[in-house]
Short mmCIF file of C-alpha atoms in Angstrom, two decimals:
data_model
loop_
_atom_site.label_atom_id
_atom_site.label_comp_id
_atom_site.label_asym_id
_atom_site.label_seq_id
_atom_site.Cartn_x
_atom_site.Cartn_y
_atom_site.Cartn_z
CA MET A 286 -45.87 -16.54 14.23
CA GLN A 287 -44.32 -13.75 11.91
CA LYS A 288 -41.03 -14.61 10.79
CA GLU A 289 -38.14 -12.23 11.85
CA LYS A 290 -36.87 -10.27 9.12
CA ILE A 291 -33.01 -10.22 7.90
CA ILE A 292 -32.02 -7.88 5.34
CA ILE A 293 -29.23 -9.07 2.91
CA ILE A 294 -27.04 -6.55 1.03
CA LEU A 295 -25.02 -8.30 -1.79
CA GLY A 296 -23.83 -8.09 -5.19
CA GLN A 297 -20.53 -7.06 -7.15
CA THR A 298 -17.66 -5.78 -5.70
CA ALA A 299 -16.94 -2.15 -5.84
CA THR A 300 -20.87 -1.32 -5.90
CA GLY A 301 -21.25 0.39 -2.34
CA LYS A 302 -22.66 -2.37 -0.44
CA SER A 303 -21.04 -1.62 2.92
CA ASN A 304 -22.17 2.02 2.65
CA LEU A 305 -25.66 0.98 2.00
CA ALA A 306 -25.69 -1.27 4.89
CA VAL A 307 -24.74 1.10 7.30
CA LYS A 308 -27.39 3.91 5.98
CA ILE A 309 -30.02 1.29 6.26
CA ALA A 310 -28.68 0.00 9.80
CA LYS A 311 -28.66 3.75 10.75
CA LYS A 312 -32.43 3.85 9.78
CA ILE A 313 -33.92 0.55 11.22
CA ASN A 314 -31.67 0.05 14.43
CA GLY A 315 -29.54 -2.73 12.81
CA GLU A 316 -26.31 -4.56 13.14
CA ILE A 317 -24.33 -5.75 10.16
CA ILE A 318 -22.92 -9.41 9.65
CA SER A 319 -20.20 -9.24 6.89
CA ALA A 320 -20.27 -12.33 4.36
CA ASP A 321 -17.03 -11.84 2.85
CA SER A 322 -14.70 -14.69 2.75
CA ARG A 323 -11.65 -12.83 2.97
CA GLN A 324 -12.53 -10.15 5.44
CA VAL A 325 -12.83 -12.53 8.15
CA TYR A 326 -8.94 -12.52 8.22
CA VAL A 327 -7.10 -10.14 10.50
CA GLY A 328 -4.50 -8.01 8.53
CA LEU A 329 -6.20 -8.42 5.18
CA ASP A 330 -7.44 -5.00 5.21
CA ILE A 331 -6.36 -2.76 1.95
CA GLY A 332 -6.52 -5.77 -0.20
CA THR A 333 -10.05 -6.73 0.66
CA GLY A 334 -11.42 -3.45 0.87
CA LYS A 335 -12.24 -3.92 4.52
CA ILE A 336 -14.74 -1.29 5.95
CA THR A 337 -12.78 0.97 8.32
CA GLN A 338 -13.89 1.98 11.95
CA LYS A 339 -14.83 5.53 10.59
CA GLU A 340 -16.89 4.09 7.61
CA MET A 341 -18.89 2.12 10.31
CA LYS A 342 -20.19 4.98 11.63
CA GLY A 343 -20.83 3.56 15.26
CA ILE A 344 -22.65 0.56 13.73
CA PRO A 345 -21.70 -2.87 15.14
CA HIS A 346 -20.04 -5.03 12.43
CA HIS A 347 -19.81 -8.82 12.91
CA LEU A 348 -17.49 -11.56 11.45
CA ILE A 349 -14.65 -9.39 10.45
CA ASP A 350 -10.99 -9.75 11.94
CA ILE A 351 -11.93 -13.22 13.12
CA VAL A 352 -9.59 -15.65 12.04
CA LYS A 353 -5.42 -15.41 11.75
CA PRO A 354 -4.58 -15.51 8.14
CA LYS A 355 -2.28 -18.63 8.68
CA ASN A 356 -5.58 -20.50 9.49
CA LYS A 357 -8.15 -21.81 7.15
CA PHE A 358 -11.72 -20.95 7.65
CA THR A 359 -14.53 -22.87 6.14
CA VAL A 360 -18.21 -21.99 5.04
CA ALA A 361 -19.53 -24.40 7.77
CA GLU A 362 -17.55 -22.31 10.23
CA TYR A 363 -19.17 -19.11 8.82
CA LYS A 364 -22.44 -20.53 8.74
CA LYS A 365 -22.47 -21.45 12.45
CA LEU A 366 -21.01 -18.26 13.73
CA ALA A 367 -23.31 -16.22 11.59
CA GLU A 368 -26.45 -17.99 12.96
CA GLU A 369 -25.32 -17.57 16.23
CA LYS A 370 -24.76 -13.87 15.56
CA ILE A 371 -28.27 -13.60 13.86
CA LYS A 372 -30.04 -15.01 17.28
CA GLU A 373 -27.83 -12.24 19.53
CA ILE A 374 -28.71 -9.34 17.27
CA ILE A 375 -32.49 -10.41 17.35
CA SER A 376 -32.28 -10.99 21.13
CA ARG A 377 -31.23 -7.33 21.28
CA ASP A 378 -34.67 -5.86 19.25
CA LYS A 379 -32.30 -5.01 16.51
CA THR A 380 -32.39 -6.31 13.02
CA PRO A 381 -29.65 -8.21 11.64
CA ILE A 382 -28.28 -6.84 7.92
CA ILE A 383 -25.98 -9.37 6.22
CA CYS A 384 -23.59 -7.54 3.78
CA GLY A 385 -21.10 -8.84 1.43
CA GLY A 386 -20.32 -10.44 -2.12
CA THR A 387 -19.41 -13.99 -1.06
CA GLY A 388 -22.47 -15.83 -2.80
CA PHE A 389 -21.67 -19.05 -1.02
CA TYR A 390 -21.80 -17.57 2.49
CA ILE A 391 -25.14 -16.03 1.75
CA ASP A 392 -26.38 -19.13 0.31
CA ALA A 393 -25.44 -20.99 3.44
CA ILE A 394 -27.24 -18.68 5.58
CA THR A 395 -30.37 -18.40 3.42
CA LYS A 396 -30.92 -21.80 2.06
CA GLY A 397 -28.68 -24.16 3.91
CA VAL A 398 -25.70 -26.10 2.41
CA ILE A 399 -24.69 -29.97 2.12
CA PHE A 400 -21.20 -30.15 3.40
CA PRO A 401 -19.97 -33.21 1.62
CA LYS A 402 -17.97 -35.60 4.01
CA VAL A 403 -15.05 -36.13 1.74
CA PRO A 404 -11.69 -36.74 3.35
CA PRO A 405 -8.97 -34.53 2.50
CA ASN A 406 -6.61 -36.24 -0.42
CA SER A 407 -3.28 -34.82 0.52
CA LYS A 408 -1.58 -36.58 -2.46
CA LEU A 409 -4.28 -34.44 -4.87
CA ARG A 410 -3.58 -31.52 -2.94
CA LYS A 411 0.31 -31.37 -3.15
CA ILE A 412 -0.28 -31.55 -7.02
CA LEU A 413 -3.01 -29.05 -7.18
CA GLU A 414 -1.31 -26.58 -4.95
CA LYS A 415 1.71 -26.16 -7.77
CA LYS A 416 -0.94 -24.88 -10.24
CA SER A 417 -2.26 -21.39 -10.46
CA THR A 418 -5.85 -20.52 -9.66
CA GLU A 419 -6.41 -20.05 -13.84
CA GLN A 420 -5.09 -23.70 -14.15
CA LEU A 421 -7.36 -25.09 -11.16
CA LEU A 422 -10.48 -23.39 -12.56
CA LYS A 423 -9.80 -25.03 -16.24
CA ILE A 424 -9.62 -28.48 -14.36
CA LEU A 425 -12.91 -27.69 -12.38
CA LYS A 426 -14.39 -26.80 -15.53
CA LYS A 427 -14.02 -30.18 -17.15
CA LEU A 428 -14.87 -32.07 -13.82
CA ASP A 429 -18.05 -29.80 -12.70
CA PRO A 430 -19.11 -26.84 -15.38
CA THR A 431 -21.84 -25.87 -13.08
CA ARG A 432 -19.81 -25.18 -9.92
CA ALA A 433 -16.92 -23.83 -12.16
CA LYS A 434 -19.15 -21.08 -13.25
CA ASN A 435 -20.27 -20.06 -9.50
CA ILE A 436 -16.99 -20.43 -7.54
CA ASP A 437 -14.87 -17.71 -6.36
CA SER A 438 -12.23 -18.14 -9.04
CA LYS A 439 -9.48 -16.30 -7.13
CA ASN A 440 -9.91 -18.62 -3.75
CA LYS A 441 -7.00 -21.31 -4.35
CA VAL A 442 -8.15 -23.01 -1.31
CA ARG A 443 -11.85 -23.28 -2.53
CA LEU A 444 -10.80 -24.43 -6.03
CA ILE A 445 -8.79 -27.31 -4.59
CA ARG A 446 -11.65 -28.36 -2.47
CA ALA A 447 -13.92 -28.09 -5.12
CA ILE A 448 -11.75 -30.19 -7.45
CA GLU A 449 -11.22 -32.77 -4.67
CA ILE A 450 -14.93 -33.25 -3.98
CA ALA A 451 -15.98 -33.44 -7.56
CA LYS A 452 -13.06 -36.01 -8.16
CA ALA A 453 -14.31 -38.07 -5.17
CA LEU A 454 -18.06 -37.77 -6.14
CA GLY A 455 -18.45 -37.06 -9.49
CA LYS A 456 -19.58 -33.30 -9.01
CA VAL A 457 -19.87 -30.86 -6.25
CA PRO A 458 -23.15 -31.23 -4.53
CA LYS A 459 -25.78 -28.63 -4.99
CA ILE A 460 -27.29 -26.27 -2.37
CA THR A 461 -30.15 -27.69 -0.78
CA ALA A 462 -33.34 -26.03 -0.26
CA VAL A 463 -34.60 -25.92 3.40
CA LYS A 464 -37.52 -23.95 5.00
CA PRO A 465 -36.08 -20.72 6.07
CA LEU A 466 -36.37 -19.65 9.75
CA TYR A 467 -36.43 -15.85 8.71
CA LYS A 468 -37.90 -13.72 6.39
CA PHE A 469 -35.06 -12.79 3.94
CA ILE A 470 -35.31 -9.47 1.89
CA LYS A 471 -32.29 -9.68 -0.61
CA ILE A 472 -31.18 -6.59 -2.19
CA GLY A 473 -28.48 -6.83 -5.11
CA LEU A 474 -26.24 -4.08 -6.29
CA TYR A 475 -24.94 -3.92 -9.77
CA LEU A 476 -23.07 -1.26 -11.96
CA PRO A 477 -23.27 -1.15 -15.86
CA GLN A 478 -19.95 -2.47 -17.00
CA ASP A 479 -18.15 1.09 -17.92
CA LYS A 480 -19.09 2.25 -14.71
CA LEU A 481 -17.97 -0.71 -12.89
CA LYS A 482 -14.62 -0.71 -14.54
CA LYS A 483 -13.94 3.08 -13.40
CA LYS A 484 -15.01 2.38 -9.95
CA VAL A 485 -12.79 -0.59 -9.77
CA GLU A 486 -9.81 1.38 -11.22
CA LYS A 487 -10.16 3.95 -8.99
CA ARG A 488 -10.38 1.25 -6.08
CA VAL A 489 -7.33 -0.45 -7.33
CA LYS A 490 -5.34 2.79 -7.45
CA LYS A 491 -6.49 3.85 -3.86
CA MET A 492 -5.41 0.42 -2.73
CA PHE A 493 -1.85 0.95 -3.85
CA THR A 494 -1.84 4.61 -2.44
CA ASP A 495 -3.05 3.29 1.01
CA GLY A 496 -0.33 1.00 1.00
CA LEU A 497 -1.20 -2.57 -0.21
CA LEU A 498 2.51 -3.31 -0.61
CA ASN A 499 3.39 -2.57 2.93
CA GLU A 500 0.33 -4.87 3.95
CA ILE A 501 1.94 -7.44 2.03
CA LYS A 502 5.22 -7.03 3.60
CA LYS A 503 3.71 -6.88 7.37
CA LEU A 504 1.94 -10.24 6.50
CA LYS A 505 5.22 -11.74 5.53
CA LYS A 506 7.04 -10.50 8.52
CA ALA A 507 4.24 -12.35 10.59
CA SER A 508 5.41 -15.54 8.80
CA ILE A 509 2.73 -15.79 6.33
CA SER A 510 4.21 -17.65 3.50
CA GLN A 511 4.00 -16.82 -0.39
CA LYS A 512 2.11 -19.88 -1.02
CA ARG A 513 -0.57 -18.83 1.71
CA LEU A 514 -0.74 -15.39 0.43
CA SER A 515 -1.62 -16.57 -3.00
CA GLU A 516 -4.33 -18.75 -1.40
CA LEU A 517 -5.68 -15.41 0.01
CA GLY A 518 -6.15 -13.81 -3.53
CA PHE A 519 -4.45 -12.18 -6.33
CA GLU A 520 -4.23 -8.98 -4.41
CA TYR A 521 -1.66 -10.48 -2.01
CA ASN A 522 0.26 -12.46 -4.81
CA ASN A 523 3.10 -10.15 -6.31
CA PRO A 524 0.31 -7.74 -7.45
CA THR A 525 0.44 -4.75 -10.07
CA TYR A 526 -2.19 -2.57 -10.95
CA GLU A 527 -2.99 -3.94 -14.08
CA LYS A 528 -3.39 -7.34 -12.73
CA VAL A 529 -5.47 -6.30 -9.91
CA VAL A 530 -7.86 -4.47 -11.90
CA ARG A 531 -8.13 -7.44 -14.27
CA GLY A 532 -8.54 -10.01 -11.46
CA THR A 533 -11.24 -7.81 -9.86
CA LEU A 534 -13.15 -7.32 -12.94
CA GLN A 535 -13.09 -11.30 -13.46
CA TYR A 536 -14.29 -11.72 -9.86
CA ALA A 537 -17.29 -9.09 -10.32
CA LYS A 538 -18.23 -10.99 -13.34
CA HIS A 539 -18.09 -14.45 -11.19
CA GLN A 540 -20.28 -13.01 -8.67
CA MET A 541 -22.88 -11.66 -10.96
CA GLN A 542 -23.33 -15.52 -12.58
CA TRP A 543 -23.63 -16.80 -8.85
CA PHE A 544 -26.19 -14.28 -7.88
CA LYS A 545 -28.15 -14.39 -11.02
CA ARG A 546 -29.41 -17.86 -10.24
CA ASP A 547 -31.41 -16.40 -7.15
CA LYS A 548 -34.77 -15.20 -8.23
CA GLU A 549 -35.48 -13.92 -4.88
CA ILE A 550 -32.89 -10.87 -5.11
CA LYS A 551 -34.27 -7.51 -6.05
CA TRP A 552 -31.62 -5.68 -8.34
CA PHE A 553 -30.66 -1.99 -8.02
CA ASP A 554 -28.48 0.04 -10.24
CA ALA A 555 -25.81 1.37 -7.67
CA SER A 556 -25.23 4.33 -9.91
CA LYS A 557 -28.51 5.68 -9.21
CA LYS A 558 -30.11 7.40 -6.30
CA ILE A 559 -31.80 4.27 -4.69
CA PHE A 560 -31.66 4.63 -0.86
CA ASP A 561 -35.41 5.83 -0.47
CA ILE A 562 -36.89 3.12 -3.24
CA ILE A 563 -34.84 0.57 -1.18
CA MET A 564 -36.24 1.53 2.26
CA MET A 565 -39.79 1.56 0.82
CA LYS A 566 -39.17 -2.41 -0.08
CA LEU A 567 -38.12 -2.90 3.51
#
């Protein structure tokens, strides 16, 4: 029996993944499942570069705006919801297209994940919560250098959890290899460093023009604490243009470190005309 085909559009931030996913969905009668660990949150729109209704061009998008920002959302919860959506989309005789830059989410769907049964350590968490993401990354590097290379370095919650697990088990467990239920076609987008920098600078300028600071004010009015805002990313933690550009480029570097481990990804330079070539690969 032939496996159902699922297309994965992944890669660095600011490389045009969402736009490509919409174009492909239009061509092949697809629906899009987001694989972004922050776009799941309601109200985190500008800072996360969330796709707008206009940009969706009528293509159904799933797993965006599904959690209140006060609440935590785990990769295990994401995996469960994504697998349900995949089945739903296939049942409608459509092709699921998973699009995003959160490598852990994509691996959870395509490879399966061990979710370690390490209980929360409230005493350790209180100590770690006082530290910056940079300090937490340094701690994790000492405990588990491999995980430190691949983790979302701006996600404070994930950094704390990784340290918690590493302290309990000695290291963060690796992703397990499981027999995939579907045929995954992985398309990776990247940009040469100089072009990526320009794209990021342009995007960050637009964030501030579009009202990033007002978005933060609204979140604070909705009783989202400063502590929680810092957990949601550097864009929400007293942002400046320079700080967000620097943080985004650092994040893009970590994304590539994660994705380079996966030999199944077919890479394309997003600065070139690649749509027709990609369609031939599908």
